[in-house]
Coordinates of N, CA and C in Angstrom, one line a residue:
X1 N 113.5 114.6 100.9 CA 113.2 113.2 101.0 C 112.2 112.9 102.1
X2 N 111.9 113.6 102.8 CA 111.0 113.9 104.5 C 109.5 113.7 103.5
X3 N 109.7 114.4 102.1 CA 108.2 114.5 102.0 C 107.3 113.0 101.7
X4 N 108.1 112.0 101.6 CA 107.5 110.6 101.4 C 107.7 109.8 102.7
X5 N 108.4 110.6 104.1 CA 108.6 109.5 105.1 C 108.3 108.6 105.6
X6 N 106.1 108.7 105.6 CA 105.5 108.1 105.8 C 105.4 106.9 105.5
X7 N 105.5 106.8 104.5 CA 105.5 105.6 103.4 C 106.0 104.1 103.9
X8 N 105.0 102.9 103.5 CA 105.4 101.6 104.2 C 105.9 100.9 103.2
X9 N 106.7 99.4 103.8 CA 107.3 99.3 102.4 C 106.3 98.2 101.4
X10 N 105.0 98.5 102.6 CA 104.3 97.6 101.0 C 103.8 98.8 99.9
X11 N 103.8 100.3 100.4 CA 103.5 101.0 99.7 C 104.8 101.3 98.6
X12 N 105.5 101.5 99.1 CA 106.5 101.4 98.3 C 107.3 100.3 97.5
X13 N 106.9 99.5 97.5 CA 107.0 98.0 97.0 C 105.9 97.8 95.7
X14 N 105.0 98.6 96.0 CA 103.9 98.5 95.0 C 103.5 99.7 93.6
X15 N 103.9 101.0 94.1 CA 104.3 102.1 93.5 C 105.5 102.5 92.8
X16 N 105.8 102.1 91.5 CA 106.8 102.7 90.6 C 107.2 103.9 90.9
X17 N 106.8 104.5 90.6 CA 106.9 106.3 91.2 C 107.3 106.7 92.3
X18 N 106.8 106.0 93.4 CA 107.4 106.2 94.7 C 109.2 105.6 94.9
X19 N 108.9 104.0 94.0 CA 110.3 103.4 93.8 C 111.6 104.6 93.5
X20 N 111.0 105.4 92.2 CA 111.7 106.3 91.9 C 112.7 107.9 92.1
X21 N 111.6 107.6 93.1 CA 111.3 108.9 93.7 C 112.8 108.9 95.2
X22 N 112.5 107.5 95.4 CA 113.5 107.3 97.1 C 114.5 107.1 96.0
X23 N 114.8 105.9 95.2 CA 115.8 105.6 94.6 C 116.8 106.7 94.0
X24 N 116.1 107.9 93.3 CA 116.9 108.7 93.0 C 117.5 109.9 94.2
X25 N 116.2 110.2 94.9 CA 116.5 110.8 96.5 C 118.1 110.2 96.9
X26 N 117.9 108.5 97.0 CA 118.8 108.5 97.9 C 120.3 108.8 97.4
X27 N 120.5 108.3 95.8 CA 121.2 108.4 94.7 C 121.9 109.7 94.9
X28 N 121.0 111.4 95.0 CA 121.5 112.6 94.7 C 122.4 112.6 96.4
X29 N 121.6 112.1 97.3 CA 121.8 112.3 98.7 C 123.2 112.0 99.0
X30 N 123.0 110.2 98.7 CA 124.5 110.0 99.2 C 125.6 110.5 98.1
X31 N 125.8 111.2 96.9 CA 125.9 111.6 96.0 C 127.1 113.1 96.6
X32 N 126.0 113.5 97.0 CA 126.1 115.1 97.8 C 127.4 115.0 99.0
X33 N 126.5 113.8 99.7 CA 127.4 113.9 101.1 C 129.1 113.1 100.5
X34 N 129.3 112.3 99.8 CA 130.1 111.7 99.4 C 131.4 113.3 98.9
X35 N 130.6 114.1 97.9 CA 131.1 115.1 97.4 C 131.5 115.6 98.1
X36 N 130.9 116.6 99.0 CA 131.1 117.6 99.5 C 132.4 117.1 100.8
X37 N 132.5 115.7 101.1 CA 133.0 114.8 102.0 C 134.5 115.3 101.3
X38 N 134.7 114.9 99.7 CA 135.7 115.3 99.1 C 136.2 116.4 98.8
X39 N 135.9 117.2 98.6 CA 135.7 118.7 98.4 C 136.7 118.7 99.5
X40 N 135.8 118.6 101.0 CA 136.6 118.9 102.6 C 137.7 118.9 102.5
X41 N 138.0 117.4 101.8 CA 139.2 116.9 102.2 C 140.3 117.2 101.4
X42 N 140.2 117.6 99.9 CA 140.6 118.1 99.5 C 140.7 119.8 99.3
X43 N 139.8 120.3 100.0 CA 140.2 121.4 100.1 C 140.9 122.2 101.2
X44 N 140.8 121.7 102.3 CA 140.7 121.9 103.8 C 142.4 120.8 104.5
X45 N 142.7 119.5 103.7 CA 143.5 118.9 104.1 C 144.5 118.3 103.0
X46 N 144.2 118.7 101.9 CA 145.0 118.8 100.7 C 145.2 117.0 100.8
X47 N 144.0 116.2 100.9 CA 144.2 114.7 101.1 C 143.1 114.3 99.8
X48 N 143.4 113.5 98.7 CA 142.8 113.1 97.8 C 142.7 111.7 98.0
X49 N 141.4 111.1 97.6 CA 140.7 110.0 97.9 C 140.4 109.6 96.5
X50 N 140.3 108.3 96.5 CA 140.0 107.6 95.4 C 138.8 106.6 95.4
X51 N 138.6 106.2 96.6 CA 137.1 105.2 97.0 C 136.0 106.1 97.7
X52 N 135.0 106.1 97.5 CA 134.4 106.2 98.5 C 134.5 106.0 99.6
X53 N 134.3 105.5 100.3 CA 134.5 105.0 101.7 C 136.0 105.7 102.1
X54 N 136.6 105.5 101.6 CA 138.2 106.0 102.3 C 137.6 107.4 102.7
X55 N 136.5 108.0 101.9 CA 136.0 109.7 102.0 C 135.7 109.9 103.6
X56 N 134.5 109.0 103.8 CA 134.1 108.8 105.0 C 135.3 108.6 106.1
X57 N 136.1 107.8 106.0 CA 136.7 107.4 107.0 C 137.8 108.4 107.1
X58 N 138.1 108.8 106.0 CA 139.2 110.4 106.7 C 138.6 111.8 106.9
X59 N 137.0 111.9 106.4 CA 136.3 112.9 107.2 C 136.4 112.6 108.8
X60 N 136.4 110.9 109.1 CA 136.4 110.8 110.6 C 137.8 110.8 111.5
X61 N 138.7 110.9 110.4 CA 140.0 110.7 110.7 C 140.8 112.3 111.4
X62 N 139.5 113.0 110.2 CA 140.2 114.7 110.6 C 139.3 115.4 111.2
X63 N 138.4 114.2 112.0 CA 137.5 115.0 112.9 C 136.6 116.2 112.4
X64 N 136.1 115.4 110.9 CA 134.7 116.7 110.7 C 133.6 115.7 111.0
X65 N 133.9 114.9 110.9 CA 132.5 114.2 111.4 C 132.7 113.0 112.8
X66 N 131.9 112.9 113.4 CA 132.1 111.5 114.7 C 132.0 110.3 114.3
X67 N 132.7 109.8 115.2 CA 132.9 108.2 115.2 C 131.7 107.8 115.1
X68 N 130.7 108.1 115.6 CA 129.5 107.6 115.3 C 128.6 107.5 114.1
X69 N 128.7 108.7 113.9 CA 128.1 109.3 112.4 C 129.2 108.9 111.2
X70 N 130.4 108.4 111.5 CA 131.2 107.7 110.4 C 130.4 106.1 110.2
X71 N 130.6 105.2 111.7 CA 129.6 103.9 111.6 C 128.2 104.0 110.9
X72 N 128.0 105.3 110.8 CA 126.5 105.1 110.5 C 126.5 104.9 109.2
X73 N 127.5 106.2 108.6 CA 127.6 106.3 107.2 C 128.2 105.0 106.7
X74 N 129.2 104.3 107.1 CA 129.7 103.2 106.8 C 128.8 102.2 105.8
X75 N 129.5 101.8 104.5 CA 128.9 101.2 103.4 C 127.7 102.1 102.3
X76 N 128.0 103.2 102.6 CA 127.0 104.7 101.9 C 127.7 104.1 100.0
X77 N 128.7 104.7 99.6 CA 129.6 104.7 99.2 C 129.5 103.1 97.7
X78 N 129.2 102.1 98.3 CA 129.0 101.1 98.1 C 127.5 100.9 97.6
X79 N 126.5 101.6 98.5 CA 125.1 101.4 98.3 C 124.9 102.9 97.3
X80 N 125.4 103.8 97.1 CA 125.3 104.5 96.2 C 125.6 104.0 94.8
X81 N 126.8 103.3 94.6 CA 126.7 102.3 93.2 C 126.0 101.1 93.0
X82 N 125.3 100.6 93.8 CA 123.9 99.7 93.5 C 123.1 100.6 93.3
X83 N 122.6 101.7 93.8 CA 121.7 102.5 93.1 C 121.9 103.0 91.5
X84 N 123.4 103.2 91.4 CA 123.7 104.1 90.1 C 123.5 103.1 89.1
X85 N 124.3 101.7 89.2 CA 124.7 100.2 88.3 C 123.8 99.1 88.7
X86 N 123.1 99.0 89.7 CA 122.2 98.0 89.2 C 120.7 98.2 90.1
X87 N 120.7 99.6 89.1 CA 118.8 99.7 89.3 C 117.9 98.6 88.8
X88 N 118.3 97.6 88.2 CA 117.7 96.8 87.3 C 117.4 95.5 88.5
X89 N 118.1 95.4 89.5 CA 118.4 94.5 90.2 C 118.4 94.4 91.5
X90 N 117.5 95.8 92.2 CA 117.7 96.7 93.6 C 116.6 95.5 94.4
X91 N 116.8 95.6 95.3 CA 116.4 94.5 96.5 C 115.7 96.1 97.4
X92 N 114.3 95.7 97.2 CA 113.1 96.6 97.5 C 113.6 96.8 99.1
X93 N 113.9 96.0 99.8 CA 113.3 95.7 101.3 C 114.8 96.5 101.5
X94 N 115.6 96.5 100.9 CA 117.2 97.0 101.3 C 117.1 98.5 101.0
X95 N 116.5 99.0 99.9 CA 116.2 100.5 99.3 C 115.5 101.4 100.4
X96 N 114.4 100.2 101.0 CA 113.9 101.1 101.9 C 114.4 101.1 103.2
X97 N 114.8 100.2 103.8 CA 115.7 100.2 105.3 C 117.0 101.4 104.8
X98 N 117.4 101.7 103.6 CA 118.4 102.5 103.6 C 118.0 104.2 103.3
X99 N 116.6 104.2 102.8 CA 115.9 105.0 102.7 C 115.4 105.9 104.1
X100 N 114.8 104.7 105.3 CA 114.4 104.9 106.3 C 115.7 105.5 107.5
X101 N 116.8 104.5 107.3 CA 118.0 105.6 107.8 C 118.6 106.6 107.3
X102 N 118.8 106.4 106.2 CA 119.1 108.0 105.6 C 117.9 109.3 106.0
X103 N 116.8 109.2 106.5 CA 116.2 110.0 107.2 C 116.3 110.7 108.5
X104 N 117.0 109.3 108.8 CA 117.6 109.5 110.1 C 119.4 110.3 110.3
X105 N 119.6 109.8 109.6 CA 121.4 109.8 109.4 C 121.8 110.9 108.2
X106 N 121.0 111.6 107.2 CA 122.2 112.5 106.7 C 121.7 114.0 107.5
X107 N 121.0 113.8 107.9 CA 120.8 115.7 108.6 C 121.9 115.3 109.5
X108 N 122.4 114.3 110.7 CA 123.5 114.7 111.3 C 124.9 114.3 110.2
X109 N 124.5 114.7 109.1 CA 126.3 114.6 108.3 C 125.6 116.0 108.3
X110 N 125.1 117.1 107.3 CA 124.4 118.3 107.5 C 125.0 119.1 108.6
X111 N 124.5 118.6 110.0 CA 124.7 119.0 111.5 C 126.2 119.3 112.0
X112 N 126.7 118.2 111.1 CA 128.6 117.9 111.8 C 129.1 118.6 110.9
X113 N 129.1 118.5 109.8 CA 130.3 119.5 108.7 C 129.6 120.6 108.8
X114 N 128.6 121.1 108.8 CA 128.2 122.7 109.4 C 128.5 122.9 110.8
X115 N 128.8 122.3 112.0 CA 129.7 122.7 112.9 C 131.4 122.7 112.8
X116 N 131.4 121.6 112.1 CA 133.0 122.0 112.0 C 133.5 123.0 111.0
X117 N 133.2 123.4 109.8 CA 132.9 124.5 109.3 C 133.2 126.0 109.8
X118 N 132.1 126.3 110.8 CA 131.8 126.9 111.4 C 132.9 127.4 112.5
X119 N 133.3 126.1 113.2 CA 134.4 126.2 114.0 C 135.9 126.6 113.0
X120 N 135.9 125.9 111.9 CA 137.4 126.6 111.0 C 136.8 127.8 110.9
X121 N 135.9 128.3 110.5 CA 135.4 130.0 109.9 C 136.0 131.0 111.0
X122 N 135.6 130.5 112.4 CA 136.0 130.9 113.8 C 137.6 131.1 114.1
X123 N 138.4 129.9 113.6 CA 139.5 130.0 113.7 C 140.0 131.0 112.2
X124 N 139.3 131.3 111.8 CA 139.9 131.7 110.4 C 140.7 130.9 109.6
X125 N 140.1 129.6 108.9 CA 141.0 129.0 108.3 C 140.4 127.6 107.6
X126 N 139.6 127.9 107.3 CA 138.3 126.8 106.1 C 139.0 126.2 105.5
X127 N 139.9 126.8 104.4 CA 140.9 126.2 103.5 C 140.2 125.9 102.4
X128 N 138.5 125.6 102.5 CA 137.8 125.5 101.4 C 137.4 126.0 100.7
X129 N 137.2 126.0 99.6 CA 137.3 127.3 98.8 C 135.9 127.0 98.1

């Protein structure tokens, strides 16, 4: 997603293609982090989740990710089904302010479950399969 960062939102406001391009970016992105969020928790803490958000908040609960990086993520979950259910109806200026932080914000989800990972691998004991 880095390869369009530059991008302003009147360019993007005016470019179909570009629209498409973030929209589905962000779609696979929060998509991934959401999953893999589940996966953790169900593989690693034998805890199954049913909302989104609850994913996030017991990643932060079992300390794979920080308090910080949970606030950040906060409402991911939510803005991933406006992408999925009402593409028809996406609020341009909100696509890209969420576009512009997810640039910022999912390399440290990336950064935190590859440290804590790392740290279970250490202790011998991932649980994830």
């Amino acid at each position: 997603m880095r390869e369009k960062e530059t991008i302003s939102l009147e360019e993007y406001r005016r470019d179909v293609n570009l629209q498409w391009f973030v929209e589905r970016g962000l779609e696979l992105a929060s998509s991934l982090i959401l999953d893999t969020g589940n996966h953790i928790l169900a593989g690693a803490f034998r805890i199954a989740v049913d909302e989104y958000e609850k994913i996030l908040e017991e990643l932060w609960r079992q300390r794979v990710i920080s308090e910080q990086l949970y606030r950040e993520l906060r409402g991911l979950g939510g803005f991933r089904n406006i992408l999925v259910h009402g593409y028809m109806e996406l609020d341009h200026e909100l696509v890209y302010a969420h576009y512009k932080k997810a640039l910022r914000v999912f390399p440290g989800f990336i950064g935190e479950v590859t440290a804590w990972l790392e740290g279970q691998s250490s202790a011998g004991n991932t649980g994830v399969d």
